[in-house]
GROMACS .gro file of C-alpha atoms in nm:
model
  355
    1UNK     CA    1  23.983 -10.287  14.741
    2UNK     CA    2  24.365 -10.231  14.743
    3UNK     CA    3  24.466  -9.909  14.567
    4UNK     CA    4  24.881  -9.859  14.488
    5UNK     CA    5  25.037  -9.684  14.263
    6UNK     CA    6  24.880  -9.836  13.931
    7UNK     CA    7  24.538  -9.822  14.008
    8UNK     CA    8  24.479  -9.505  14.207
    9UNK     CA    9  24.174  -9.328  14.093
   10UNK     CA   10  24.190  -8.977  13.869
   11UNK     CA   11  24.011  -8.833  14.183
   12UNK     CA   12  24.307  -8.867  14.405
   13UNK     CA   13  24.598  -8.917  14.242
   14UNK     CA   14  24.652  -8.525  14.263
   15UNK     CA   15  24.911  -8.345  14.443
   16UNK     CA   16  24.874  -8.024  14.496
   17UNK     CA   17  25.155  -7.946  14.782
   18UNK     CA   18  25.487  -7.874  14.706
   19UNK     CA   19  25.808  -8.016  14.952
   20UNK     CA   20  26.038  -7.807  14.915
   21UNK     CA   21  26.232  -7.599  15.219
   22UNK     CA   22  26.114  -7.654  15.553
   23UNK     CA   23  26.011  -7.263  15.611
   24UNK     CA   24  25.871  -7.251  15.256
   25UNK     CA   25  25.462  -7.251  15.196
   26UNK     CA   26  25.394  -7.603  15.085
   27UNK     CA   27  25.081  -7.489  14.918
   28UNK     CA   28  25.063  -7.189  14.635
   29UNK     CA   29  24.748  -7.076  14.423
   30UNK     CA   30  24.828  -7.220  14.094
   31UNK     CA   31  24.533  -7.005  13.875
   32UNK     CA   32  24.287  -6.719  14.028
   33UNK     CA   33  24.024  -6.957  14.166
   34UNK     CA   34  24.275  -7.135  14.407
   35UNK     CA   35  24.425  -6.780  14.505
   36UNK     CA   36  24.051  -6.646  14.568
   37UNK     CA   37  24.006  -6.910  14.778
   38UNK     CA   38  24.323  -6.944  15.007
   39UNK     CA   39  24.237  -6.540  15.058
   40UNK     CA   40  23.900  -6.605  15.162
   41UNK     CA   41  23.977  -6.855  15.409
   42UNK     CA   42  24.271  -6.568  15.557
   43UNK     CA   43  23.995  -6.349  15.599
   44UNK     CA   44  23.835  -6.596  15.809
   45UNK     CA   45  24.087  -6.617  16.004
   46UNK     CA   46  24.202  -6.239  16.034
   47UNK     CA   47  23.802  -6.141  16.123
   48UNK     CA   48  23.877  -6.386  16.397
   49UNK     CA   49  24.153  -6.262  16.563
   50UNK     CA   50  24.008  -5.866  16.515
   51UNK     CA   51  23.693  -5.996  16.706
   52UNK     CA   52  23.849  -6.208  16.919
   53UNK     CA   53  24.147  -5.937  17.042
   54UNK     CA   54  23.907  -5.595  16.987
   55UNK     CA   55  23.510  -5.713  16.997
   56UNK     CA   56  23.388  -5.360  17.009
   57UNK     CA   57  23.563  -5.204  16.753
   58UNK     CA   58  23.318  -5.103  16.485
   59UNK     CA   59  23.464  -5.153  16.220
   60UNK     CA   60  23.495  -5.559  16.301
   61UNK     CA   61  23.646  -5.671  15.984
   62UNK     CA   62  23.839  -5.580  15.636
   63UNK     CA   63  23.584  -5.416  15.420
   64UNK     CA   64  23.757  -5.476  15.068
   65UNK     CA   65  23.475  -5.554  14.916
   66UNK     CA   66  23.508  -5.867  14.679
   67UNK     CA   67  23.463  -5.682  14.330
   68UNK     CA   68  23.777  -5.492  14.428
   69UNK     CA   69  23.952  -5.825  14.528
   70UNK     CA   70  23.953  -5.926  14.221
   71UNK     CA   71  24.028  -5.633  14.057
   72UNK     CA   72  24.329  -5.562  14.289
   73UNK     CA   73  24.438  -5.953  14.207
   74UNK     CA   74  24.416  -5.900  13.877
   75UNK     CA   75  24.668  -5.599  13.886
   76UNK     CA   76  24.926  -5.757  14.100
   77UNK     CA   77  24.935  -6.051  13.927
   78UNK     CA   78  25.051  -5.859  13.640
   79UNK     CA   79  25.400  -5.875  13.473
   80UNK     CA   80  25.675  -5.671  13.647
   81UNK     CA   81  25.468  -5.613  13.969
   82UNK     CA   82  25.701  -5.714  14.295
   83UNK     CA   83  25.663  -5.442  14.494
   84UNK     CA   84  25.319  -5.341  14.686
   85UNK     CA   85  25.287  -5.043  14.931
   86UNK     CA   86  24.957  -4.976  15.091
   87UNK     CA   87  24.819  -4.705  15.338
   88UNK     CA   88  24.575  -4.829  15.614
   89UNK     CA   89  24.616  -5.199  15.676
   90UNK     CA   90  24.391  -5.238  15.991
   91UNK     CA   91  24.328  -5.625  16.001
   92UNK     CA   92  24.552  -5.703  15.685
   93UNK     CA   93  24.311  -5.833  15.473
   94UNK     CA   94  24.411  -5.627  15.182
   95UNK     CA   95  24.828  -5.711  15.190
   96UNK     CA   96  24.745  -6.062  15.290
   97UNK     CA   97  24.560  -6.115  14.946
   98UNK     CA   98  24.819  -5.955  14.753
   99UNK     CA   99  25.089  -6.161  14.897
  100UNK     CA  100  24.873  -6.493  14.847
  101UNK     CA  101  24.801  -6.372  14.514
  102UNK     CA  102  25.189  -6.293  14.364
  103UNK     CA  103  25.450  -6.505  14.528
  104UNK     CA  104  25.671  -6.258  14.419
  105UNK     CA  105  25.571  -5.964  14.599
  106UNK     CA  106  25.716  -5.820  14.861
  107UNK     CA  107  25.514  -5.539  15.027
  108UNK     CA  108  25.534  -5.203  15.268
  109UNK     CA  109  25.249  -5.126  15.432
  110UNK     CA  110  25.175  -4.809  15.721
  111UNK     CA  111  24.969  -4.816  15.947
  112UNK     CA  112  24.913  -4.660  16.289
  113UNK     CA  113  24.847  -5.019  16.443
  114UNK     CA  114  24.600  -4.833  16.708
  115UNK     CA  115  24.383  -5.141  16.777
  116UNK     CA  116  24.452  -5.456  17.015
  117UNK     CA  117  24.441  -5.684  16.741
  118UNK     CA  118  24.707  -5.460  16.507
  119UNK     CA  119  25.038  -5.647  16.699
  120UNK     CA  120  24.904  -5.957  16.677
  121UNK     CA  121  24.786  -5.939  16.294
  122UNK     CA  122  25.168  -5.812  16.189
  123UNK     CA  123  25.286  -6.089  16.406
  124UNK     CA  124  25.011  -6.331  16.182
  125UNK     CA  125  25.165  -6.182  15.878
  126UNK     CA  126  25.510  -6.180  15.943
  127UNK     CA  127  25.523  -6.522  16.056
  128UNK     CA  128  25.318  -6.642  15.699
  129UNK     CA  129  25.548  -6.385  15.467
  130UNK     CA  130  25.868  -6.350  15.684
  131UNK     CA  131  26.090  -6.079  15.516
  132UNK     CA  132  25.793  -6.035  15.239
  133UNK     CA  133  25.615  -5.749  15.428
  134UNK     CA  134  25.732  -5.502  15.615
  135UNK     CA  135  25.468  -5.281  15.869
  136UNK     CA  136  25.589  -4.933  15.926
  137UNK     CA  137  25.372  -4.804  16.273
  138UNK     CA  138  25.294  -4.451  16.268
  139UNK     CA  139  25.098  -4.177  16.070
  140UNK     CA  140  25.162  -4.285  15.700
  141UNK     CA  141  25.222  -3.877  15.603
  142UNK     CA  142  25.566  -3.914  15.813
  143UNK     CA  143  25.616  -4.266  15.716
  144UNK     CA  144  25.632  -4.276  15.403
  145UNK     CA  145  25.876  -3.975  15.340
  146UNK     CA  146  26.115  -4.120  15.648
  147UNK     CA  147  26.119  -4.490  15.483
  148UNK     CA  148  26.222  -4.276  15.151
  149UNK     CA  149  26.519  -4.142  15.309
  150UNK     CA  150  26.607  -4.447  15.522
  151UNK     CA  151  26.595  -4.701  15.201
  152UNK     CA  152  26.701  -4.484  14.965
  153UNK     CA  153  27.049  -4.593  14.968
  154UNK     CA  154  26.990  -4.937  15.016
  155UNK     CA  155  26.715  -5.005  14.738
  156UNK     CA  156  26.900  -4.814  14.488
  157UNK     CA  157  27.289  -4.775  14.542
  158UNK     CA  158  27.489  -4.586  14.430
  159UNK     CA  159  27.596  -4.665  14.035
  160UNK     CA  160  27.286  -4.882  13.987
  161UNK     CA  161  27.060  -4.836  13.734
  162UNK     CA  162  26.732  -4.682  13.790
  163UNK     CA  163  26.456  -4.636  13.619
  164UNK     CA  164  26.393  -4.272  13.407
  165UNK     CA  165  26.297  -3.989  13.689
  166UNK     CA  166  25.963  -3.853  13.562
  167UNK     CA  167  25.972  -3.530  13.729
  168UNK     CA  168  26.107  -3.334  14.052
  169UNK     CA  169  25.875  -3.501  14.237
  170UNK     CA  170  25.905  -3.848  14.149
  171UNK     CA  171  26.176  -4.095  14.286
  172UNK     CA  172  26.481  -4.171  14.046
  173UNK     CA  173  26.444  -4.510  14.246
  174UNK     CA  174  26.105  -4.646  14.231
  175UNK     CA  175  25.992  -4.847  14.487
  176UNK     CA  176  25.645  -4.940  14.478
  177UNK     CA  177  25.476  -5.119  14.151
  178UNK     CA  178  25.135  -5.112  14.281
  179UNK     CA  179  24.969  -4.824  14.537
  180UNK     CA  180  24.648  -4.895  14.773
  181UNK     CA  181  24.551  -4.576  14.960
  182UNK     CA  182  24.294  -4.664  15.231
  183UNK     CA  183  24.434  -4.479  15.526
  184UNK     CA  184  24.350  -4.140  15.688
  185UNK     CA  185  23.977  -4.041  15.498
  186UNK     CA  186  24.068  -3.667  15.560
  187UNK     CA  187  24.089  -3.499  15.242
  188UNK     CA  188  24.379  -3.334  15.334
  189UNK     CA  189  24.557  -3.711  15.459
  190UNK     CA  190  24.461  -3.869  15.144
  191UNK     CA  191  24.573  -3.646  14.913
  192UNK     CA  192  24.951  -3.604  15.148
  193UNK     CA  193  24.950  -3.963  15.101
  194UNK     CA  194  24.888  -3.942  14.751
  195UNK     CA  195  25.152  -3.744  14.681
  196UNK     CA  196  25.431  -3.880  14.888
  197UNK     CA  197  25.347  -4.210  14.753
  198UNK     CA  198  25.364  -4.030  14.388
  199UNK     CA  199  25.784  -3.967  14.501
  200UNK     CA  200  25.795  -4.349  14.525
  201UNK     CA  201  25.583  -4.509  14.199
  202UNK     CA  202  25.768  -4.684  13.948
  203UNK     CA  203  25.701  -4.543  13.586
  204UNK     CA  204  25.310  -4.636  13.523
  205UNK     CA  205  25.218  -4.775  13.821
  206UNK     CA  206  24.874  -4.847  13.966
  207UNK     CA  207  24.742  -4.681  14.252
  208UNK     CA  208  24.390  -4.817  14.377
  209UNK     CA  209  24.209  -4.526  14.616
  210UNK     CA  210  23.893  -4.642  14.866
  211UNK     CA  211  23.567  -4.483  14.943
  212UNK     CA  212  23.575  -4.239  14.620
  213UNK     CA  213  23.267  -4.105  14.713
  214UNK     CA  214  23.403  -3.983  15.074
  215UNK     CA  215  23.717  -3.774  15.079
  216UNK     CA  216  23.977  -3.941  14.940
  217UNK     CA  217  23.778  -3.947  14.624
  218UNK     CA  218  23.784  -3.597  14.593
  219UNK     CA  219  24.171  -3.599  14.644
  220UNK     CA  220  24.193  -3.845  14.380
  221UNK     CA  221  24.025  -3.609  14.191
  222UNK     CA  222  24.228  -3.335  14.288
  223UNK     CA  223  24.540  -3.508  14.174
  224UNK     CA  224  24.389  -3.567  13.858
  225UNK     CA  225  24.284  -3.222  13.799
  226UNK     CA  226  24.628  -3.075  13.842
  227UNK     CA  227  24.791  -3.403  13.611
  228UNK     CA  228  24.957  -3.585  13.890
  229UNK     CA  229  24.757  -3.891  13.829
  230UNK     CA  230  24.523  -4.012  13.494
  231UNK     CA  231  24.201  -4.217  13.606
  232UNK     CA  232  24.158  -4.539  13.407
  233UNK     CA  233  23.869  -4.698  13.601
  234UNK     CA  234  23.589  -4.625  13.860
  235UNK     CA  235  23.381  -4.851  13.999
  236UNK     CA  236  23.045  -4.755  14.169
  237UNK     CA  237  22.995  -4.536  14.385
  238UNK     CA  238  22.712  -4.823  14.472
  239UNK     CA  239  22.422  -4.745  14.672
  240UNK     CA  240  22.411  -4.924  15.034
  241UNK     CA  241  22.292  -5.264  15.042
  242UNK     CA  242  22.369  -5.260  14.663
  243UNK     CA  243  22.484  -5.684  14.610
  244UNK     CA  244  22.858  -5.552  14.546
  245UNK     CA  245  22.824  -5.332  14.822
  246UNK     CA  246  22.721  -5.545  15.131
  247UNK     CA  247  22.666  -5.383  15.453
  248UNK     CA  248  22.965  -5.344  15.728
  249UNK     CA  249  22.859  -5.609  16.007
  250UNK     CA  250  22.870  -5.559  16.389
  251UNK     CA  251  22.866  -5.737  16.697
  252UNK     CA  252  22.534  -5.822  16.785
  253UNK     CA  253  22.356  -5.602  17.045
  254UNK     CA  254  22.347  -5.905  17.338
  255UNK     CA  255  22.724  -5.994  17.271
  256UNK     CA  256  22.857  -5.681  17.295
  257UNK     CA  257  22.662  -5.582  17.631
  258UNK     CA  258  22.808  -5.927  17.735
  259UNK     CA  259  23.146  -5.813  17.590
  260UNK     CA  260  23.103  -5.467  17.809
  261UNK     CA  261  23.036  -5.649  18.121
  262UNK     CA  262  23.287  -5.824  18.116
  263UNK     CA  263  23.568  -5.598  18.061
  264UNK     CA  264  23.793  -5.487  18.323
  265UNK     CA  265  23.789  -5.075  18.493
  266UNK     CA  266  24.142  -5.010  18.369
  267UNK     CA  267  24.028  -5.160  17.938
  268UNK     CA  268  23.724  -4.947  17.996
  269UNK     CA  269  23.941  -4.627  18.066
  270UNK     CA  270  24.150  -4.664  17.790
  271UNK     CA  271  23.807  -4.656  17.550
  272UNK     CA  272  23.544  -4.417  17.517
  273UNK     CA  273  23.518  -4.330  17.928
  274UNK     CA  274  23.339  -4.567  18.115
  275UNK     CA  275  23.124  -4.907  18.154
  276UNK     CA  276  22.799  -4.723  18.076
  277UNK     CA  277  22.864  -4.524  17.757
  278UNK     CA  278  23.029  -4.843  17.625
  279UNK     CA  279  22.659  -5.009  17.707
  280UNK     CA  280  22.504  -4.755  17.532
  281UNK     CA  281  22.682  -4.771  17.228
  282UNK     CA  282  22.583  -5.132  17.259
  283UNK     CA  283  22.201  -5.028  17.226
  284UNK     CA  284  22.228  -4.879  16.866
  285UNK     CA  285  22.459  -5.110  16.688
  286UNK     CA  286  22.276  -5.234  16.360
  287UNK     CA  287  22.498  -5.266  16.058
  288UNK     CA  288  22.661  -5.022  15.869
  289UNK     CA  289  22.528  -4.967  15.510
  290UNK     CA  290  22.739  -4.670  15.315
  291UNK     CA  291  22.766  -4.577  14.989
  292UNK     CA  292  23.084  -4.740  14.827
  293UNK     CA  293  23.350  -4.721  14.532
  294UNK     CA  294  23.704  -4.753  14.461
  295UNK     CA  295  23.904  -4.592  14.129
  296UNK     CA  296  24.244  -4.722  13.956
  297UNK     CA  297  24.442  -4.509  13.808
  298UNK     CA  298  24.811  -4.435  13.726
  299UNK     CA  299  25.089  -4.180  13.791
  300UNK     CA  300  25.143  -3.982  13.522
  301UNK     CA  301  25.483  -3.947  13.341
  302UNK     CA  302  25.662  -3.606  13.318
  303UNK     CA  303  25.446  -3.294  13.270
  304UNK     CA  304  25.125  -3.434  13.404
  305UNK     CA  305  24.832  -3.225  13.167
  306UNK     CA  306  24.987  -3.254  12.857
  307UNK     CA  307  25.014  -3.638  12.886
  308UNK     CA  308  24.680  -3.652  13.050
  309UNK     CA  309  24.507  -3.441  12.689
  310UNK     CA  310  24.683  -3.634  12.454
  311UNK     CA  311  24.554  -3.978  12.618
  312UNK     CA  312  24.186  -3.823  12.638
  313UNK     CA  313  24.246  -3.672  12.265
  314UNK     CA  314  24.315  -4.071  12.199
  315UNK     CA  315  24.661  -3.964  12.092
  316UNK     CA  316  25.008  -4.158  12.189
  317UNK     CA  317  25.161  -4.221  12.483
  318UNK     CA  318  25.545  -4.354  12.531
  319UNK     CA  319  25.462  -4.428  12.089
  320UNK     CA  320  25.159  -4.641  12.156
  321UNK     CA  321  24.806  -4.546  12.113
  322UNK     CA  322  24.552  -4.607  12.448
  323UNK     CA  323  24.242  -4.839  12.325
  324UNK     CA  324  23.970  -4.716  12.584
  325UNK     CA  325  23.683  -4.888  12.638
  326UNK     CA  326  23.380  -4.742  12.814
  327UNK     CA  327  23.115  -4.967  12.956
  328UNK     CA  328  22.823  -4.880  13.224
  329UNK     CA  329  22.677  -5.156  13.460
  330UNK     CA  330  22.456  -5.225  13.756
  331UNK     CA  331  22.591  -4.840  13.854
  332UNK     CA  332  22.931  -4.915  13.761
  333UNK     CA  333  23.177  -4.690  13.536
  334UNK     CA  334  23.489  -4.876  13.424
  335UNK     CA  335  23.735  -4.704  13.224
  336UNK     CA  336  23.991  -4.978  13.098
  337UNK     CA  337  24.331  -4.954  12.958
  338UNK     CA  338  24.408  -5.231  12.752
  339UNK     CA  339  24.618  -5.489  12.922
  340UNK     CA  340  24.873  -5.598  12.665
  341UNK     CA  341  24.987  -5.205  12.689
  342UNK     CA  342  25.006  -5.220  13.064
  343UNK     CA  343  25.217  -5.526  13.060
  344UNK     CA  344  25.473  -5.444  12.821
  345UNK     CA  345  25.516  -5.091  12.981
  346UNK     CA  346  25.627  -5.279  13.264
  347UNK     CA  347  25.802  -5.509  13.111
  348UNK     CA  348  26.020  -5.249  12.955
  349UNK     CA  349  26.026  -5.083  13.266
  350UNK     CA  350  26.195  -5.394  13.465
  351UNK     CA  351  26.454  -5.399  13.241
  352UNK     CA  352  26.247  -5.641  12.921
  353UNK     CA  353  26.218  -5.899  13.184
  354UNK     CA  354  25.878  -6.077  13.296
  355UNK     CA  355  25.822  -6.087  13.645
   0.00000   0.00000   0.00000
């Protein structure tokens, strides 16, 4: 049967690339199940290179679990959300999403790009995103306050506007929208990271902290406790093996002996000190199964108790009321701010614009 332009089936008269510019991405998630899935199939490809470039590594692949995905997709898809800095990118699963999931977005990410596959991944990345992303190497506690000063001047010359400075400690140029914290685990790292990344939040913006039942929970806490930041949602801790919670996996016992035997004197002495430990490290692997959760919650405006009582006392905050909404499942605790108040904050905050 000949098929032209009159009698091409439903089925596949359906474009779904876009021709524009030679360097730009023909293809773009149109709704949340495309974006899901174009992320899904980058995390294919970024376990590949990590176990292709650094086999041993424990920790073989990104370990955003897929309930915070979606949450985290959700949130940056959100009005006035273009700018994204995150702590701890190890095999960029986590910036890769958000990028795929607001073509908007331009991100910031630290890292101390320790492993053999860190180069290559921020080469991945920055050949997909170009001037989208930029990777700052080093410990994130220096970083952060050094890419402060360097950008100050540029992101927000002066005579621009900027947005309402909340306190002393907050940035009269905001530069970051959305906040994921995922780096050092330390309490004392998390909670420095916390709070330089508080000097660069725009006016109400989100900051999603990992593994809130290890210590960067309990500096999440902490910042909450003294009114630096007001929780909105928590999700888990879940117990290991829980169905949201799935178990780290790890090279397999065989491949990794394999893996050992195979590597060279001089890769072995850069490691943990020699072909036989490596081996026996090899003997125990078996998959990590931890307890797991991740909270959402939001910098707090100006004089950080008094705002955080009056939203638990359900009074008004900036002249609206917060709706909260409580709900307990399968171990989870969400805490959720309605959304139509989180969008038009930052719509007023970009100026009255939609992003």
């Amino acid at each position: 049967m000949l098929f032209d332009q009159y009698n091409v089936t439903a089925e596949m008269n359906v474009t779904a690339l876009r021709e524009g510019k030679l360097v730009e991405p023909r293809f773009t998630p149109r709704d949340s199940q495309e974006t899901l899935s174009i992320v899904f199939e980058w995390w294919n490809l970024l376990d590949a290179v990590m176990h292709k470039l650094d086999p041993l590594y424990g920790y073989q692949t990104g370990y955003v679990r897929e309930i915070q995905l979606r949450r985290m997709v959700d949130l940056v898809r959100m009005p006035g959300v273009t700018r994204y800095c995150e702590v701890g990118m190890n095999g960029g699963h986590s910036v890769s999403a958000m990028l795929l999931a607001n073509p908007q977005l331009k991100a910031h990410v630290f890292d101390l790009l320790a492993f053999n596959y860190s180069q290559p991944v921020v080469d991945l990345l920055t050949t997909r995103f170009r001037s989208r992303i930029t990777v700052h190497a080093g410990w994130s506690h220096h970083g952060i306050i050094k890419w402060k000063q360097e950008r100050r001047a540029a992101d927000c010359p002066r005579g621009a506007p900027s947005a309402t400075k909340m306190s002393d400690d907050e940035s009269e140029c905001p530069m970051c929208d959305l906040i994921f914290v995922d780096g050092d685990h330390t309490y004392k790292g998390a909670l420095d990271d916390l709070m330089a990344l508080k000097s660069l939040a725009a006016p109400g913006a989100m900051v999603v902290v990992d593994d809130v039942g290890m210590p960067p929970g309990k500096a999440f806490t902490h910042m909450e406790a003294i009114g630096k930041i007001r929780r909105l949602e928590q999700y888990g801790p879940f117990p290991p093996r829980h169905r949201l919670n799935p178990c780290m996996r790890v090279i397999d016992r065989t491949e990794c002996r394999q893996k050992v035997e195979s590597m060279t004197d001089l890769v072995l002495q850069k490691g943990l000190g020699g072909r036989e430990k490596y081996i026996r490290r090899c003997a125990i692997r078996a998959p990590i199964c931890l307890e797991w959760g991740f909270a959402v919650g939001e910098y707090v405006a100006g004089p950080g108790r008094a705002h955080a009582a009056a939203a638990n006392s359900g009074g008004a905050v900036g002249g609206r009321a917060m709706n909260r909404i409580t709900a307990r499942a399968h171990g989870t605790h969400i805490n959720l701010d309605t959304m139509r108040h989180r969008a038009m904050s930052r719509v007023m905050a970009n100026g009255g614009t939609r992003a």
